[in-house]
XYZ file of C-alpha atoms in Angstrom:
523
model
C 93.354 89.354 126.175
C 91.107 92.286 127.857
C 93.350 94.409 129.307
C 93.526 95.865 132.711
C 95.737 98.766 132.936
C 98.304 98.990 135.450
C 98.877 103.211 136.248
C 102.313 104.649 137.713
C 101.926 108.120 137.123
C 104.268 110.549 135.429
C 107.339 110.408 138.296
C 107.361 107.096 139.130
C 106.478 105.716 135.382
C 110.512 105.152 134.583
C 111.549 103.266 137.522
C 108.259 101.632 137.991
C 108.814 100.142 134.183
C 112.126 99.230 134.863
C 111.118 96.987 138.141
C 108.619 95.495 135.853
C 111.748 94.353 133.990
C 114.171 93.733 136.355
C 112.366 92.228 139.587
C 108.784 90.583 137.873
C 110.711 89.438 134.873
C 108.541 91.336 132.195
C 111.298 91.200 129.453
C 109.627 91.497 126.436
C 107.813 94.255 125.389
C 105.761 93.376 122.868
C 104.326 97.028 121.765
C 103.759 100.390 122.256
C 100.226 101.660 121.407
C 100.143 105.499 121.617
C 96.315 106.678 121.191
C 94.465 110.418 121.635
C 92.282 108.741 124.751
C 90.219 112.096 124.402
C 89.559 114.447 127.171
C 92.373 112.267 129.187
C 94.707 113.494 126.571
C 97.715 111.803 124.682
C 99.245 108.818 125.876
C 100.528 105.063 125.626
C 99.570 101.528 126.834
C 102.643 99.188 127.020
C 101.572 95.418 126.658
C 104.622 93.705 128.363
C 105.214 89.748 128.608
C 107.339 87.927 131.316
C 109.114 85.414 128.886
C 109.449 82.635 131.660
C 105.466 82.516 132.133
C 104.285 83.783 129.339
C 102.130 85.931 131.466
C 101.250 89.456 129.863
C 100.462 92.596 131.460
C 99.705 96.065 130.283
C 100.838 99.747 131.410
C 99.199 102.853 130.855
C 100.640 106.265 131.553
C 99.279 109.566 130.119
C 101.559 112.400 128.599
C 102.241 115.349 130.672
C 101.842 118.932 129.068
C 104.958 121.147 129.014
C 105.432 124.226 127.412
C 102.682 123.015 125.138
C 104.246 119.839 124.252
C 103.278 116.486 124.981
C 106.089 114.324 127.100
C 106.638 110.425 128.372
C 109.980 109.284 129.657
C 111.498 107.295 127.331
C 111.848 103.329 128.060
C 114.046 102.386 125.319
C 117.484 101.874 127.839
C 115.045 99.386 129.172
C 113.971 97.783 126.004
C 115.677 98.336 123.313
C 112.950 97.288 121.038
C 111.680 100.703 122.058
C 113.602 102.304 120.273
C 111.598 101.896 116.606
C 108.352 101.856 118.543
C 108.392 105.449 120.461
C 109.333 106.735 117.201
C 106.227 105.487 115.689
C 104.521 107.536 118.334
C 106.053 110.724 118.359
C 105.642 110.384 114.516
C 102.074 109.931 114.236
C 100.580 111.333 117.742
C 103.490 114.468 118.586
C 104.362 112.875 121.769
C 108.200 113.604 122.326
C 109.802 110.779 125.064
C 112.223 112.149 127.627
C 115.762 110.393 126.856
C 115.295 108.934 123.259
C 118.713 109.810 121.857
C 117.062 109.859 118.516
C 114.020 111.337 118.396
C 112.583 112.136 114.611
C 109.749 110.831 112.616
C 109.427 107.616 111.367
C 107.381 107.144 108.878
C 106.194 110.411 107.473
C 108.174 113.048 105.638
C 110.202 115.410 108.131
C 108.646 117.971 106.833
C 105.191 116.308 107.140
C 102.878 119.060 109.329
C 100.848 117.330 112.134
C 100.510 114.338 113.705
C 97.186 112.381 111.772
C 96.268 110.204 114.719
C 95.188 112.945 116.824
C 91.405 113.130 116.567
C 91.724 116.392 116.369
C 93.901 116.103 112.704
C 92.651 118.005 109.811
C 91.810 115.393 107.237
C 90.812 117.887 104.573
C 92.297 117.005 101.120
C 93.226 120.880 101.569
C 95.974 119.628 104.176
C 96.723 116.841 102.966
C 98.336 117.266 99.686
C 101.603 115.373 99.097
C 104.407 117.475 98.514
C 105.970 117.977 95.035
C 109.376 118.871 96.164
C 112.444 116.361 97.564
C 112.253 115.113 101.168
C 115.073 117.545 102.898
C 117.763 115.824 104.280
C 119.007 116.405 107.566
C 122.346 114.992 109.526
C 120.973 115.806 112.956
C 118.455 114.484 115.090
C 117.321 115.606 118.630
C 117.132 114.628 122.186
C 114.448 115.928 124.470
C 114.924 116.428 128.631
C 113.181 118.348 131.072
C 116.319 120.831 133.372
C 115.866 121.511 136.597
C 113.137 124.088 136.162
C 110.679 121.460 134.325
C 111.108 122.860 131.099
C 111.993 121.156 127.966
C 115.507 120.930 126.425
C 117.000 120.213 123.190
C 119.910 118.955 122.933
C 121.136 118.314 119.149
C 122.911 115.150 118.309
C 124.924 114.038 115.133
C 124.007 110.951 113.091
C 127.295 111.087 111.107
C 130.891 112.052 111.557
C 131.879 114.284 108.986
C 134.244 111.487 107.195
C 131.637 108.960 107.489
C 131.664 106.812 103.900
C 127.147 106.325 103.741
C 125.951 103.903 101.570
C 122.374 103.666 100.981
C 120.508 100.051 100.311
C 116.983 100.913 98.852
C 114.405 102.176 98.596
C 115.006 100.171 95.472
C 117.485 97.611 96.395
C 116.472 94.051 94.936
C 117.969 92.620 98.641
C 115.268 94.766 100.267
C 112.015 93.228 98.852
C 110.276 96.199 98.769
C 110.827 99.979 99.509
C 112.633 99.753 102.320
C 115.905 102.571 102.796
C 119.027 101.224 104.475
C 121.147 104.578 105.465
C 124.797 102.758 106.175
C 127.687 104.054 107.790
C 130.987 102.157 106.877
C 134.508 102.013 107.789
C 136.076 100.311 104.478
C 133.843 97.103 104.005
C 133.021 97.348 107.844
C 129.664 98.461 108.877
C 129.703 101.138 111.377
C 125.571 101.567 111.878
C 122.633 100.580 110.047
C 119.800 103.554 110.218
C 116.700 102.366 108.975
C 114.453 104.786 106.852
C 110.268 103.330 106.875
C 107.057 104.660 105.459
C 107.720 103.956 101.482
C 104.735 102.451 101.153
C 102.875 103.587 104.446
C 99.146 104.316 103.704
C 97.851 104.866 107.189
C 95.570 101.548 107.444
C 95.445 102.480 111.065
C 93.573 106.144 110.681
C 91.730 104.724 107.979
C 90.357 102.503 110.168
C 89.056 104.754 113.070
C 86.507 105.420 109.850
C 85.800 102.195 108.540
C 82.872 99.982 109.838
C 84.397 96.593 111.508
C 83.985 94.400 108.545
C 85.281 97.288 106.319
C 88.495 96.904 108.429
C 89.363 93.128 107.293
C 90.230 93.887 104.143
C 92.890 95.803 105.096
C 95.191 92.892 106.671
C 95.303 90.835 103.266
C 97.478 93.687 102.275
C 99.508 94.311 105.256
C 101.462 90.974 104.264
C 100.710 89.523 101.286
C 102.212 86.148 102.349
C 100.425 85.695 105.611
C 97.133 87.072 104.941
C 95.021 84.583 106.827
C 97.270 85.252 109.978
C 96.959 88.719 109.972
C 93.189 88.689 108.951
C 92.885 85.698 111.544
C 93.879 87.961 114.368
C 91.547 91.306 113.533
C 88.780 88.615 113.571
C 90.041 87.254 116.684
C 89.805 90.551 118.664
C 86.990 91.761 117.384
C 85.443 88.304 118.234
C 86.290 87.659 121.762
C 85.375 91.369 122.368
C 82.065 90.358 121.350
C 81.916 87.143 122.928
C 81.350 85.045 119.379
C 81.294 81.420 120.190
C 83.165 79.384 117.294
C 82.292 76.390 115.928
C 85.112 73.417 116.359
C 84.473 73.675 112.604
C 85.754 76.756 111.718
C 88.485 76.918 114.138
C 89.827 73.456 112.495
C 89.780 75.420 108.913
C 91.547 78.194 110.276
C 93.820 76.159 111.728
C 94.853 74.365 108.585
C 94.559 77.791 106.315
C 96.745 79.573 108.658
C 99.516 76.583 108.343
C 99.115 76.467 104.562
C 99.289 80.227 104.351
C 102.770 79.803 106.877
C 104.266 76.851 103.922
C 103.145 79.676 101.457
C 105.671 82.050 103.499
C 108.547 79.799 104.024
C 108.575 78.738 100.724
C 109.060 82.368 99.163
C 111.559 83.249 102.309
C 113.829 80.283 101.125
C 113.260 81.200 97.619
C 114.097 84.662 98.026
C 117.331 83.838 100.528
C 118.280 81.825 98.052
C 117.932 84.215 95.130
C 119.629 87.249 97.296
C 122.480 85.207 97.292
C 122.966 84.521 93.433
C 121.404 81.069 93.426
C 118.441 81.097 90.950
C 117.503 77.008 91.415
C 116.659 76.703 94.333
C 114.891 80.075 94.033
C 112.928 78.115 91.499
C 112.706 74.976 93.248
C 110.617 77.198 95.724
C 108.185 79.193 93.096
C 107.341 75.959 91.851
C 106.494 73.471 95.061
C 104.828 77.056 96.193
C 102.289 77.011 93.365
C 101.064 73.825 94.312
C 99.908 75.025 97.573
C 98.029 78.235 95.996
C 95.837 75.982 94.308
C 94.500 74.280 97.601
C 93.708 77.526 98.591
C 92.645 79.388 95.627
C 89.801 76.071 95.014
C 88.104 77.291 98.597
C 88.703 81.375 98.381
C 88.840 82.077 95.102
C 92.450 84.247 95.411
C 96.217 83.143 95.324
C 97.748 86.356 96.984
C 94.708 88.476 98.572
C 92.750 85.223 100.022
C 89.831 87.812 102.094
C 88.351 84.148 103.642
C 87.919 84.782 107.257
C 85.398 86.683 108.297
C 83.575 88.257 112.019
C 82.041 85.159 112.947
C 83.868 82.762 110.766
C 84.449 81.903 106.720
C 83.217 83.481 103.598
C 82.416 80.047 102.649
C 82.711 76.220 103.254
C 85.858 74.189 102.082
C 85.910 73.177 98.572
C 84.529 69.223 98.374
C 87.941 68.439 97.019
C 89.271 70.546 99.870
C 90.631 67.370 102.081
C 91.762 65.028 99.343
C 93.903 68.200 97.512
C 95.392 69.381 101.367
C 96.705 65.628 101.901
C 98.014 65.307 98.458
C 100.096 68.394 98.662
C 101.266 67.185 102.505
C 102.077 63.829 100.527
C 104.346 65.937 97.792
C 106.100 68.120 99.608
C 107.338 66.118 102.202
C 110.408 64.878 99.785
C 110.484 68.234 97.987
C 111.940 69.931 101.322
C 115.522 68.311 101.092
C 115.646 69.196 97.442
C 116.097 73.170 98.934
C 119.032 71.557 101.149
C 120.794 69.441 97.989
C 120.191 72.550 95.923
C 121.091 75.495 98.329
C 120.991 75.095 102.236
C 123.977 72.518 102.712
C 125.936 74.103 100.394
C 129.461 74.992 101.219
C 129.209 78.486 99.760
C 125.620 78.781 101.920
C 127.579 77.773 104.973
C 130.247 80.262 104.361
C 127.795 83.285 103.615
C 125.016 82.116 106.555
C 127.212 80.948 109.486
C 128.558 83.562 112.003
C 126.884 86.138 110.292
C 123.870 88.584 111.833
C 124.437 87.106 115.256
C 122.015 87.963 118.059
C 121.640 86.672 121.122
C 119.115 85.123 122.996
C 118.738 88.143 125.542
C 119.640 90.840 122.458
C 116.527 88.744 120.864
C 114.379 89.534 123.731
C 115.668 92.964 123.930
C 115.324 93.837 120.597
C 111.452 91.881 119.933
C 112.913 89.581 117.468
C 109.918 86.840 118.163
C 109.698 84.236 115.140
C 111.721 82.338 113.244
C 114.124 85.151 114.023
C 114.198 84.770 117.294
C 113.834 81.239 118.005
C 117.189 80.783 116.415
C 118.945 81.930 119.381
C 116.740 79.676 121.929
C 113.750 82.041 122.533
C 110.641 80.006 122.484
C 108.196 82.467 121.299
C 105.520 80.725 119.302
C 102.430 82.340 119.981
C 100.576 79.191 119.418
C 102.213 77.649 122.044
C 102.068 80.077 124.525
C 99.175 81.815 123.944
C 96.954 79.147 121.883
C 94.142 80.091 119.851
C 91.802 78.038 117.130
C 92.647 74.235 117.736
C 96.831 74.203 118.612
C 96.184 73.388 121.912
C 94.741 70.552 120.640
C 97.201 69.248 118.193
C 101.146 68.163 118.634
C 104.020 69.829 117.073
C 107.505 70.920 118.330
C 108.652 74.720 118.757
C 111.887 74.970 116.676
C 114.556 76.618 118.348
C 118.387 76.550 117.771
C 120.895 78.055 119.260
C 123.652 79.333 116.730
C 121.859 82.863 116.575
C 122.712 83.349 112.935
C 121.308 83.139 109.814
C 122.357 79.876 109.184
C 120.138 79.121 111.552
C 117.160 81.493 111.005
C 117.277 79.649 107.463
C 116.907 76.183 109.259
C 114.344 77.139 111.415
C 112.090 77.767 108.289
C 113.169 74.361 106.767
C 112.366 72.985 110.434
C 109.001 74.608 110.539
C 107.543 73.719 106.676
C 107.962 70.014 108.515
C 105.878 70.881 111.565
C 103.120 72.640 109.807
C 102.562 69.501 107.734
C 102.897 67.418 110.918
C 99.759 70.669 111.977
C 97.692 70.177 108.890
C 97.956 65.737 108.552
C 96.810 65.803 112.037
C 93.503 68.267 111.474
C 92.655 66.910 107.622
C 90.766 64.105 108.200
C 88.876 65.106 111.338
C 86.976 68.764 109.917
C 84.205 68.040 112.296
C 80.589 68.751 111.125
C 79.126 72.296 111.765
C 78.471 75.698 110.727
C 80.827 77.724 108.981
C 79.681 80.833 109.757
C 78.223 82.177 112.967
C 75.238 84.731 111.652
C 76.231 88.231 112.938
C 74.434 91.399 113.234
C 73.900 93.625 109.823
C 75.989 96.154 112.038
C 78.565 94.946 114.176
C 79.194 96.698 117.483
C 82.033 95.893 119.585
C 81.540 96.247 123.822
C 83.617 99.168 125.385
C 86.726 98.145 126.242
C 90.418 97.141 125.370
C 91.844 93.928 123.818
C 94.826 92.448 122.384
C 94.737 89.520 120.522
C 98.135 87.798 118.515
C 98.750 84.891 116.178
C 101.873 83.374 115.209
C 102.574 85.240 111.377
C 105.523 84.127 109.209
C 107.768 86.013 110.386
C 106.675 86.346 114.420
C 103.723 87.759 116.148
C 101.584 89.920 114.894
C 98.717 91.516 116.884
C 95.860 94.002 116.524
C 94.775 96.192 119.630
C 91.320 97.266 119.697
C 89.911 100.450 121.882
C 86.264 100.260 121.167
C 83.341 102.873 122.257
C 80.641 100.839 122.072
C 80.185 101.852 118.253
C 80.461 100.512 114.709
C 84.348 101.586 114.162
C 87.205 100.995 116.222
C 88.026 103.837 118.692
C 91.925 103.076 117.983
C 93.110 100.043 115.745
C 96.627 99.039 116.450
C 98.672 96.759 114.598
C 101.552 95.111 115.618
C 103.189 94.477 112.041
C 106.149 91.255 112.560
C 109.000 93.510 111.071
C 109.195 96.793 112.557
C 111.386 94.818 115.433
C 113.325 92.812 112.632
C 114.433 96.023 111.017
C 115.289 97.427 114.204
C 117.767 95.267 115.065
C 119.296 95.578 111.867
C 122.329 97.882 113.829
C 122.685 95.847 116.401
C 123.149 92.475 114.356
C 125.664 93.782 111.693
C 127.958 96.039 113.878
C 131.290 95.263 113.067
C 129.969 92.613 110.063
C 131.060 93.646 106.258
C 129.112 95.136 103.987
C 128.330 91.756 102.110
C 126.667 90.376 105.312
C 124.030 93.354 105.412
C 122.463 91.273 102.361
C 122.939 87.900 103.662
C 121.014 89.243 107.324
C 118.449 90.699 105.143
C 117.760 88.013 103.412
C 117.523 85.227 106.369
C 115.304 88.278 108.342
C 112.017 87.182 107.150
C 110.205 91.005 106.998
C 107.794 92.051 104.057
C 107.549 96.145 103.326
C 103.664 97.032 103.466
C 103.695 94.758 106.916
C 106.328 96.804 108.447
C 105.004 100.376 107.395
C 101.377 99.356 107.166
């Protein structure tokens, strides 16, 4: 998708969004991108999607100076997914948003100095030692206005009531799969608000790839989620590719196609293993490690890696298939097809799975839009959001498989839509495996890849939702601004919203039916 701004200005930006919303149906906002755009200053694209059409648009609006701070009116009591998202930008570009009722850093330390993705950050070693002391806690946080003069106000705002019991979940919780910090407020068992604390494990991958040559950028995605690393490599490629106009061959966008569903098995299985384990039932945890391993070997034969696969590449594949490639791929379809009501005998119809998964994290389908829940996630409460249905890429126009969607908005039913799916991506892969047409698996690039001046978006459908990479390129070697839209910075934020009023034992079952992995989400 190249996009084509739409501009407001500063004073009619708020209510021009909110007509966006309201009167052309543009529900979903699917990210904020906030980028130094140089001698135009500081400011933000919106890519927005009308959920009806599946028709995308993008806004741009530039910050406006005052008293030497950098301001946007805030969005998020239009979409609440916002919320997270402006955060991000304030964090890492200094941008404050008029109305955000909680406006601190995200990611970095609050004591962090700067904002890195100005290109005007001092990347000296010198300034960027880690500090050796505790992050300082702090009970407030701060919402910015402009009064009636046009200068900026601060008005401070509690996060907690002085008798407020906090409990924190992580940053080493087992439930959290990762470093992930769940500050929550309870009354008695009964959760009051989930505040989310991110950037554990944050490395920058975006700033570090302002300086990285294109193909140097790839290798960063494998890591972003371990368990969908041909989705999220599979859309850097994409971007940079239609950018540059690469035609594919039907061969390569066939393998893809069949990697990227054998990559999404490779997900589900460790989601149900994992639900299963959070809730105290090591079989069918088990059950899933070992049908799991079976599908690492059809992909380690052709990439030579079980967990950091680094097979797609601008242009195409690192390599052919494997000769035994097609007869392994419909072996393992042949297996696992009986295995997948094993995880229901063992675990999913169980009356103690019922009893923890049913009624509990509800969201609804217009919370789900709200909120950016896409995925499994957010299919459970009736939102069909499959990227490759709606917005098609390698060969899933071309193949047939139903978009699960239920309509019990729990985790009952996020867990069933994995089952669901592990079923259609078999139905995906039986249909491709014995038609790999003939061709070239790699379309010969340039020894230095330059991508055309200009600004694209391009998603895929990861485990967990849609994940997409937004490219500003200069006409150079390195990306201008590389932005990633990870699958489970929206999961996370609608962590409050979901367990409100739930008990404290449901915060673990939610977690473990939301399907988010750590280094994704903080990238």
């Amino acid at each position: 998708m190249k996009l084509d701004n739409k501009e407001f200005g500063f004073d009619q930006f708020a209510p021009e969004m909110a007509k966006l919303k309201h009167e052309k149906h543009f529900d979903y906002l699917v990210t904020i991108i906030g980028e130094d755009f140089g001698e135009e200053g500081l400011g933000c694209i919106y890519i927005l999607e009308n959920t009806k059409t599946s028709e995308r648009t993008s806004v741009k609006q530039i910050a406006k100076q005052v008293d030497e701070e950098h301001v946007i009116p805030s969005v998020v009591n239009t979409w609440k997914v916002a919320d997270l998202l402006e955060r991000e930008v304030y964090d890492l570009l200094g941008i404050k948003f008029l109305g955000h009722p909680d406006m601190r850093r995200l990611f970095l330390r609050n004591d962090f100095v700067g904002h890195p993705l100005r290109k005007d950050y001092d990347m000296s070693p010198e300034n960027n030692r880690f500090p050796e002391t505790d992050e300082p806690e702090n009970d407030w946080t701060s919402e910015w206005n402009l009064d009636e003069n046009g200068s900026l106000v601060e008005t401070k705002r509690r996060l907690f009531d002085e008798d407020d019991f906090v409990v924190n979940f992580g940053p080493n919780h087992p439930s959290t799969h990762g470093v992930l910090r769940l500050q929550t407020i309870l009354d008695g068992e009964t959760i009051k608000h989930v505040y989310p604390h991110l950037g554990y494990i944050h490395r920058g991958i975006e700033k570090l790839c302002e300086n990285s040559t294109y193909p140097q950028t790839l290798a960063f995605t494998d890591r972003l989620n371990y368990l969908c690393a041909m989705m999220h490599r599979h859309a850097l490629v994409g971007v940079i590719e239609e950018a540059m106009g690469v035609e594919l061959s039907d061969r390569i966008l066939y393998i893809r196609t069949i990697m990227d569903e054998l990559q999404r098995i490779d997900n589900h299985l460790l989601f149900l293993g994992t639900a299963a384990q959070d809730l105290g039932a090591l079989t069918a945890f088990l059950y899933c490690m070992r049908d799991r391993e079976h599908v690492l070997n059809v992909m380690e034969e052709t990439t030579g890696g079980r967990l950091i696969m680094n097979y797609y590449r601008i242009g195409g594949l690192q390599d052919d298939i494997d000769p035994n490639f097609v007869e392994n791929t419909k072996a393992l379809c042949k297996y696992l097809r009986p295995m997948i009501q094993e995880y229901m005998d063992v675990f999913g119809d169980n009356v103690i799975t019922h009893n923890r998964f049913e009624g509990v994290g509800v969201l609804s389908l217009d919370d789900c839009i709200d909120y950016g829940l896409t995925g499994p996630a957010g299919r459970a409460s009736g939102w069909k959001n499959d990227v490759r249905k709606h917005h098609p890429y390698g060969v899933y126009d071309r193949v047939t498989f139903k978009e699960i969607t239920m309509t019990g908005c729990d985790s009952m039913d996020r867990y069933l839509i994995h089952i669901e799916e592990i079923y259609q991506s078999l139905d995906i892969i039986e249909q491709l495996i014995d038609h790999i047409p003939e061709g070239e698996f790699y379309i010969k690039q340039k020894p230095v890849i330059k991508v055309p001046e200009g600004q694209w978006y391009f998603s895929v459908e990861g485990g967990a939702g849609e994940f997409g990479v937004y490219l500003d390129s200069r006409d150079d070697k390195s990306p201008y601004r590389l932005k990633m839209r990870p699958m489970g910075l929206s999961l996370v934020g609608a962590f409050d919203k979901m367990l409100k009023g739930q008990k404290l034992a449901d915060l673990i079952t939610t977690g473990a039916t939301i399907d988010f992995v750590i280094p994704d989400l903080d990238r």
